[in-house]
Amino acid sequence: MRQRICQLLAYCLLACSLISSPAHAAGYTQTRYPIVLVHGLFGFDNIGPVDYFYGIASALRSGGAQVYITQVSAANSTEVRGEQLLTQVRQILAATGASKVNLIGHSHGGPTSRYVASVRPDLVASVTSIGGVNKGSRVADVLIGAVPDVTYGVANAVSGFISFLSGNPTLPQNARAAATSLSTAGTLAFNQRHPQGVPVSACGEGDYQVNGVYYFSWSGAQPYTNLLDVSDPVLALTSLAFNGAKNDGLVSSCSSHLGRVIRDDYALNHLDEVNQMVGISNLFETNPVTLFRQQANRLQGMGL
């Protein structure tokens, strides 16, 4: 009898040790490699209490993820922003001791992340493009043809002010270079130099893995989603540039495709995708924060 009791106690201790071990106690968003968030055009890390990725970093951290929010030029070419991001990735790796990072980029942050994965694939485990301008934006095409030179000066001033407010006043700004990078012609040239994960068909999927880097994408397809959001009328207006093609107000669904397409038709617009403005999005669609958490869990399941 005493021997059976000792055996039961031993089994209980073994079970408890397994349950409490790190492998079994990983949180829902706890990835192997740090998650690095990369903002889009006219973006920032945070301005006062407002994060560009509103409420997303904290939600990921609450599930166990290591999360870093980067700051690159609010407006500049993809290559310039990419080099700035690469510097920060190296700093993150040095600080954490990790060998790679998981890059998650929104809008222009998508190709910015792709640049780093292309030139230093050894430092990147995955790239997730959210509403990414991977094959250009019709809005950028229209603006390049219609905007006078003086407007670029104003845009540079606005970009500089954004960087100043977010604590990075020395970052160079070049709105014309940004517009060129985001145009159909500009992204075509960029994709010829950095083709990893880009679909070869007009609206298909790209390679899921290239040079050890996994590629994912998702996006919204409803420009107007909430009457209380002051940015929605603007996105509804810019959506007219797509001539009826499915889009999120600034990027067409097909242009957002990269690698494995998780979904390209969430009832969200371009700002909803990062939980802006300040959390006001479509009440009848999956919360954007949840989508980020799901992606982190997806990466966790792949050992990334």
Coordinates of C-alpha atoms in Angstrom, one line a residue:
M1 CA 0.0 0.0 0.0
R2 CA 2.8 2.4 1.0
Q3 CA 4.6 1.6 -2.3
R4 CA 1.5 2.4 -4.3
I5 CA 1.1 5.8 -2.5
C6 CA 4.7 6.6 -3.2
Q7 CA 4.2 5.8 -6.9
L8 CA 1.1 8.0 -7.1
L9 CA 3.0 10.9 -5.5
A10 CA 5.9 10.4 -8.0
Y11 CA 3.4 10.6 -10.9
C12 CA 1.8 13.7 -9.5
L13 CA 5.2 15.4 -9.1
L14 CA 6.1 14.5 -12.7
A15 CA 2.8 15.8 -14.0
C16 CA 3.2 19.1 -12.1
S17 CA 6.7 19.5 -13.4
L18 CA 5.6 19.0 -17.0
I19 CA 2.7 21.5 -16.6
S20 CA 4.9 24.2 -15.1
S21 CA 7.8 23.7 -17.5
P22 CA 8.5 26.6 -20.0
A23 CA 7.5 24.5 -23.0
H24 CA 4.0 23.9 -21.6
A25 CA 3.6 27.3 -19.9
A26 CA 4.1 29.4 -23.0
G27 CA 1.6 32.2 -23.4
Y28 CA -0.7 32.5 -26.4
T29 CA 1.5 35.1 -28.1
Q30 CA 4.9 34.0 -26.8
T31 CA 7.1 33.6 -29.9
R32 CA 10.6 32.2 -30.1
Y33 CA 11.9 35.4 -31.6
P34 CA 11.1 39.0 -30.7
I35 CA 8.2 40.7 -32.6
V36 CA 9.2 43.9 -34.3
L37 CA 6.4 46.3 -35.4
V38 CA 7.1 48.6 -38.4
H39 CA 4.9 51.6 -39.1
G40 CA 3.7 52.9 -42.5
L41 CA 3.8 56.3 -44.2
F42 CA 3.4 59.3 -41.9
G43 CA 3.7 56.8 -39.1
F44 CA 5.5 56.8 -35.7
D45 CA 6.2 54.6 -32.7
N46 CA 4.1 56.6 -30.3
I47 CA 3.1 60.3 -29.8
G48 CA 2.3 60.8 -26.1
P49 CA -0.3 58.2 -25.1
V50 CA -1.2 57.2 -28.7
D51 CA 0.7 54.3 -30.3
Y52 CA 0.6 53.8 -34.0
F53 CA -0.2 50.2 -33.4
Y54 CA -2.9 51.2 -30.9
G55 CA -3.1 48.8 -28.0
I56 CA -1.4 46.0 -30.0
A57 CA 2.0 45.9 -28.4
S58 CA 0.6 45.7 -24.9
A59 CA -1.8 42.9 -26.0
L60 CA 1.0 40.9 -27.5
R61 CA 3.2 41.4 -24.4
S62 CA 0.4 40.3 -22.1
G63 CA 0.5 36.9 -23.8
G64 CA 4.2 36.5 -23.4
A65 CA 5.7 38.1 -26.5
Q66 CA 8.8 40.3 -26.6
V67 CA 7.7 43.3 -28.6
Y68 CA 9.6 46.2 -30.1
I69 CA 8.1 49.2 -31.9
T70 CA 10.5 50.8 -34.3
Q71 CA 10.7 54.3 -35.7
V72 CA 11.8 55.0 -39.2
S73 CA 11.3 58.1 -41.4
A74 CA 7.7 59.0 -41.6
A75 CA 8.2 59.7 -45.3
N76 CA 11.1 58.4 -47.4
S77 CA 12.0 55.7 -49.9
T78 CA 11.6 52.0 -49.0
E79 CA 15.4 51.6 -49.2
V80 CA 16.1 54.5 -46.8
R81 CA 13.5 53.3 -44.3
G82 CA 14.8 49.7 -44.7
E83 CA 18.3 50.6 -43.8
Q84 CA 17.0 52.5 -40.8
L85 CA 15.0 49.4 -39.8
L86 CA 18.0 47.2 -40.3
T87 CA 20.0 49.3 -37.8
Q88 CA 17.3 48.9 -35.2
V89 CA 17.0 45.2 -35.8
R90 CA 20.7 44.8 -35.1
Q91 CA 20.2 46.8 -31.9
I92 CA 17.3 44.6 -30.8
L93 CA 19.2 41.4 -31.4
A94 CA 22.2 42.8 -29.5
A95 CA 19.9 43.7 -26.5
T96 CA 18.0 40.5 -26.4
G97 CA 20.5 38.0 -27.5
A98 CA 18.1 36.6 -30.0
S99 CA 19.4 35.4 -33.4
K100 CA 16.4 36.6 -35.4
V101 CA 13.2 38.7 -35.3
N102 CA 9.7 38.4 -36.6
L103 CA 8.9 41.6 -38.6
I104 CA 5.3 42.8 -38.8
G105 CA 4.9 45.8 -41.0
H106 CA 1.8 47.9 -41.9
S107 CA 1.3 49.7 -45.2
H108 CA 4.8 51.0 -46.2
G109 CA 6.1 49.1 -43.3
G110 CA 5.5 45.9 -45.3
P111 CA 8.0 46.6 -48.1
T112 CA 10.3 48.2 -45.5
S113 CA 10.4 44.9 -43.6
R114 CA 10.8 43.0 -46.9
Y115 CA 13.9 45.0 -47.6
V116 CA 15.6 43.9 -44.4
A117 CA 14.6 40.3 -45.0
S118 CA 16.0 40.5 -48.5
V119 CA 19.4 41.9 -47.6
R120 CA 19.8 40.1 -44.3
P121 CA 17.7 37.0 -44.3
D122 CA 19.9 35.5 -41.6
L123 CA 18.4 38.1 -39.1
V124 CA 14.8 37.5 -40.0
A125 CA 12.5 34.6 -39.1
S126 CA 9.3 36.0 -40.7
V127 CA 7.8 38.9 -42.4
T128 CA 4.1 39.7 -42.0
S129 CA 2.7 42.4 -44.3
I130 CA -0.6 44.1 -43.1
G131 CA -2.3 46.2 -45.8
G132 CA 1.2 46.3 -47.4
V133 CA 1.9 48.2 -50.5
N134 CA 3.5 45.2 -52.2
K135 CA 2.4 46.0 -55.8
G136 CA 1.8 49.7 -55.6
S137 CA -1.1 51.9 -54.7
R138 CA -3.4 53.6 -57.2
V139 CA -3.7 56.5 -54.7
A140 CA 0.1 57.1 -54.9
D141 CA -0.2 56.9 -58.7
V142 CA -2.9 59.6 -58.8
L143 CA -1.1 61.8 -56.3
I144 CA 2.2 61.7 -58.3
G145 CA 0.4 63.0 -61.3
A146 CA -1.7 65.6 -59.6
V147 CA 0.2 67.0 -56.7
P148 CA 2.3 70.2 -57.2
D149 CA 5.9 70.3 -56.0
V150 CA 5.0 72.7 -53.1
T151 CA 2.8 69.9 -51.6
Y152 CA 5.9 67.7 -51.2
G153 CA 7.5 70.5 -49.1
V154 CA 4.4 70.6 -46.9
A155 CA 4.4 66.8 -46.6
N156 CA 8.1 66.9 -45.6
A157 CA 7.3 69.5 -42.9
V158 CA 4.4 67.3 -41.6
S159 CA 6.7 64.2 -41.6
G160 CA 9.4 66.1 -39.7
F161 CA 6.9 67.3 -37.1
I162 CA 5.6 63.8 -36.6
S163 CA 9.1 62.5 -36.1
F164 CA 9.8 65.4 -33.7
L165 CA 6.7 64.6 -31.6
S166 CA 7.7 61.0 -31.4
G167 CA 11.2 61.9 -30.2
N168 CA 13.2 61.3 -33.4
P169 CA 13.7 64.8 -35.0
T170 CA 16.8 63.9 -36.9
L171 CA 15.3 61.3 -39.2
P172 CA 15.4 62.4 -42.9
Q173 CA 12.2 63.1 -44.7
N174 CA 11.5 62.8 -48.4
A175 CA 7.8 62.7 -49.4
R176 CA 8.5 62.6 -53.1
A177 CA 10.7 59.5 -52.6
A178 CA 8.0 57.9 -50.5
A179 CA 5.4 58.6 -53.2
T180 CA 7.6 57.1 -55.8
S181 CA 8.3 54.0 -53.7
L182 CA 4.6 53.5 -53.2
S183 CA 3.6 53.9 -56.8
T184 CA 2.9 51.0 -59.1
A185 CA 6.1 51.7 -61.1
G186 CA 8.2 52.2 -57.9
T187 CA 7.1 49.0 -56.3
L188 CA 7.7 47.1 -59.6
A189 CA 11.3 48.3 -59.6
F190 CA 11.7 47.5 -55.9
N191 CA 10.2 44.0 -56.5
Q192 CA 12.7 43.3 -59.2
R193 CA 15.5 43.9 -56.7
H194 CA 13.7 42.2 -53.8
P195 CA 11.2 39.6 -55.1
Q196 CA 11.0 37.4 -52.1
G197 CA 7.4 36.4 -51.3
V198 CA 5.8 38.6 -54.0
P199 CA 3.2 36.7 -56.1
V200 CA 4.1 36.3 -59.7
S201 CA 0.4 36.3 -60.6
A202 CA -1.8 39.4 -60.5
C203 CA -3.7 38.3 -57.3
G204 CA -2.3 35.1 -56.1
E205 CA 0.0 34.0 -53.3
G206 CA 3.8 34.2 -53.2
D207 CA 6.4 31.8 -51.9
Y208 CA 5.7 30.9 -48.3
Q209 CA 9.4 30.6 -47.5
V210 CA 12.5 32.1 -49.1
N211 CA 16.0 31.9 -47.8
G212 CA 14.7 30.7 -44.4
V213 CA 12.3 33.6 -44.0
Y214 CA 8.5 32.9 -43.8
Y215 CA 6.2 35.4 -45.5
F216 CA 2.5 36.2 -44.6
S217 CA 0.0 38.9 -45.4
W218 CA -3.5 40.0 -44.5
S219 CA -5.6 43.1 -45.2
G220 CA -9.0 44.8 -45.0
A221 CA -11.4 45.5 -47.8
Q222 CA -14.0 48.0 -46.5
P223 CA -13.0 51.7 -46.6
Y224 CA -15.9 53.0 -44.5
T225 CA -16.5 51.0 -41.3
N226 CA -17.6 53.2 -38.5
L227 CA -19.6 56.5 -38.4
L228 CA -17.7 57.7 -35.4
D229 CA -14.3 57.5 -37.1
V230 CA -13.4 60.9 -38.6
S231 CA -10.9 59.3 -41.0
D232 CA -13.4 57.0 -42.7
P233 CA -14.8 59.6 -45.1
V234 CA -11.3 60.4 -46.3
L235 CA -10.6 56.7 -47.0
A236 CA -14.0 56.3 -48.7
L237 CA -12.9 59.1 -51.0
T238 CA -9.5 57.7 -51.7
S239 CA -11.0 54.3 -52.4
L240 CA -12.6 55.8 -55.6
A241 CA -9.1 55.6 -57.2
F242 CA -9.4 51.8 -57.4
N243 CA -12.3 51.9 -59.8
G244 CA -14.4 49.3 -57.9
A245 CA -11.5 46.9 -57.2
K246 CA -11.5 45.5 -53.6
N247 CA -9.4 47.8 -51.4
D248 CA -9.0 49.1 -47.8
G249 CA -9.1 52.8 -48.9
L250 CA -5.4 53.1 -49.7
V251 CA -4.2 49.7 -50.9
S252 CA -6.0 47.1 -53.2
S253 CA -6.5 43.7 -51.8
C254 CA -4.4 42.1 -54.6
S255 CA -1.6 44.5 -54.0
S256 CA -1.5 43.6 -50.3
H257 CA -0.7 39.9 -51.1
L258 CA 2.6 38.6 -49.9
G259 CA 3.6 35.0 -49.3
R260 CA 0.8 33.1 -47.5
V261 CA -2.3 35.2 -47.7
I262 CA -4.2 34.7 -44.4
R263 CA -7.1 36.8 -45.7
D264 CA -7.6 39.9 -47.8
D265 CA -11.2 40.9 -47.2
Y266 CA -11.6 41.7 -43.5
A267 CA -14.3 44.4 -43.1
L268 CA -11.6 46.8 -42.0
N269 CA -10.1 49.9 -43.6
H270 CA -6.4 50.8 -43.8
L271 CA -6.3 52.5 -40.4
D272 CA -8.5 49.9 -38.8
E273 CA -5.8 47.3 -39.6
V274 CA -3.6 48.8 -36.8
N275 CA -6.6 49.6 -34.5
Q276 CA -6.7 53.3 -35.4
M277 CA -8.3 55.8 -34.9
V278 CA -7.6 55.0 -31.2
G279 CA -9.5 51.7 -31.3
I280 CA -12.5 52.8 -33.4
S281 CA -13.1 50.1 -36.0
N282 CA -15.9 47.9 -37.4
L283 CA -17.9 46.5 -34.5
F284 CA -19.0 43.6 -36.6
E285 CA -15.6 42.4 -37.6
T286 CA -12.8 40.6 -35.7
N287 CA -11.0 43.1 -33.5
P288 CA -7.6 44.1 -35.1
V289 CA -5.8 43.4 -31.8
T290 CA -7.1 39.9 -32.0
L291 CA -5.7 39.5 -35.5
F292 CA -2.3 40.4 -34.3
R293 CA -2.6 38.0 -31.4
Q294 CA -3.7 35.3 -33.8
Q295 CA -0.6 35.9 -36.0
A296 CA 1.7 35.8 -33.0
N297 CA 0.2 32.4 -32.0
R298 CA 0.5 31.2 -35.6
L299 CA 4.3 32.1 -35.5
Q300 CA 4.6 30.4 -32.1
G301 CA 3.0 27.2 -33.6
M302 CA 5.7 27.2 -36.3
G303 CA 8.5 27.5 -33.8
L304 CA 9.2 31.1 -34.8

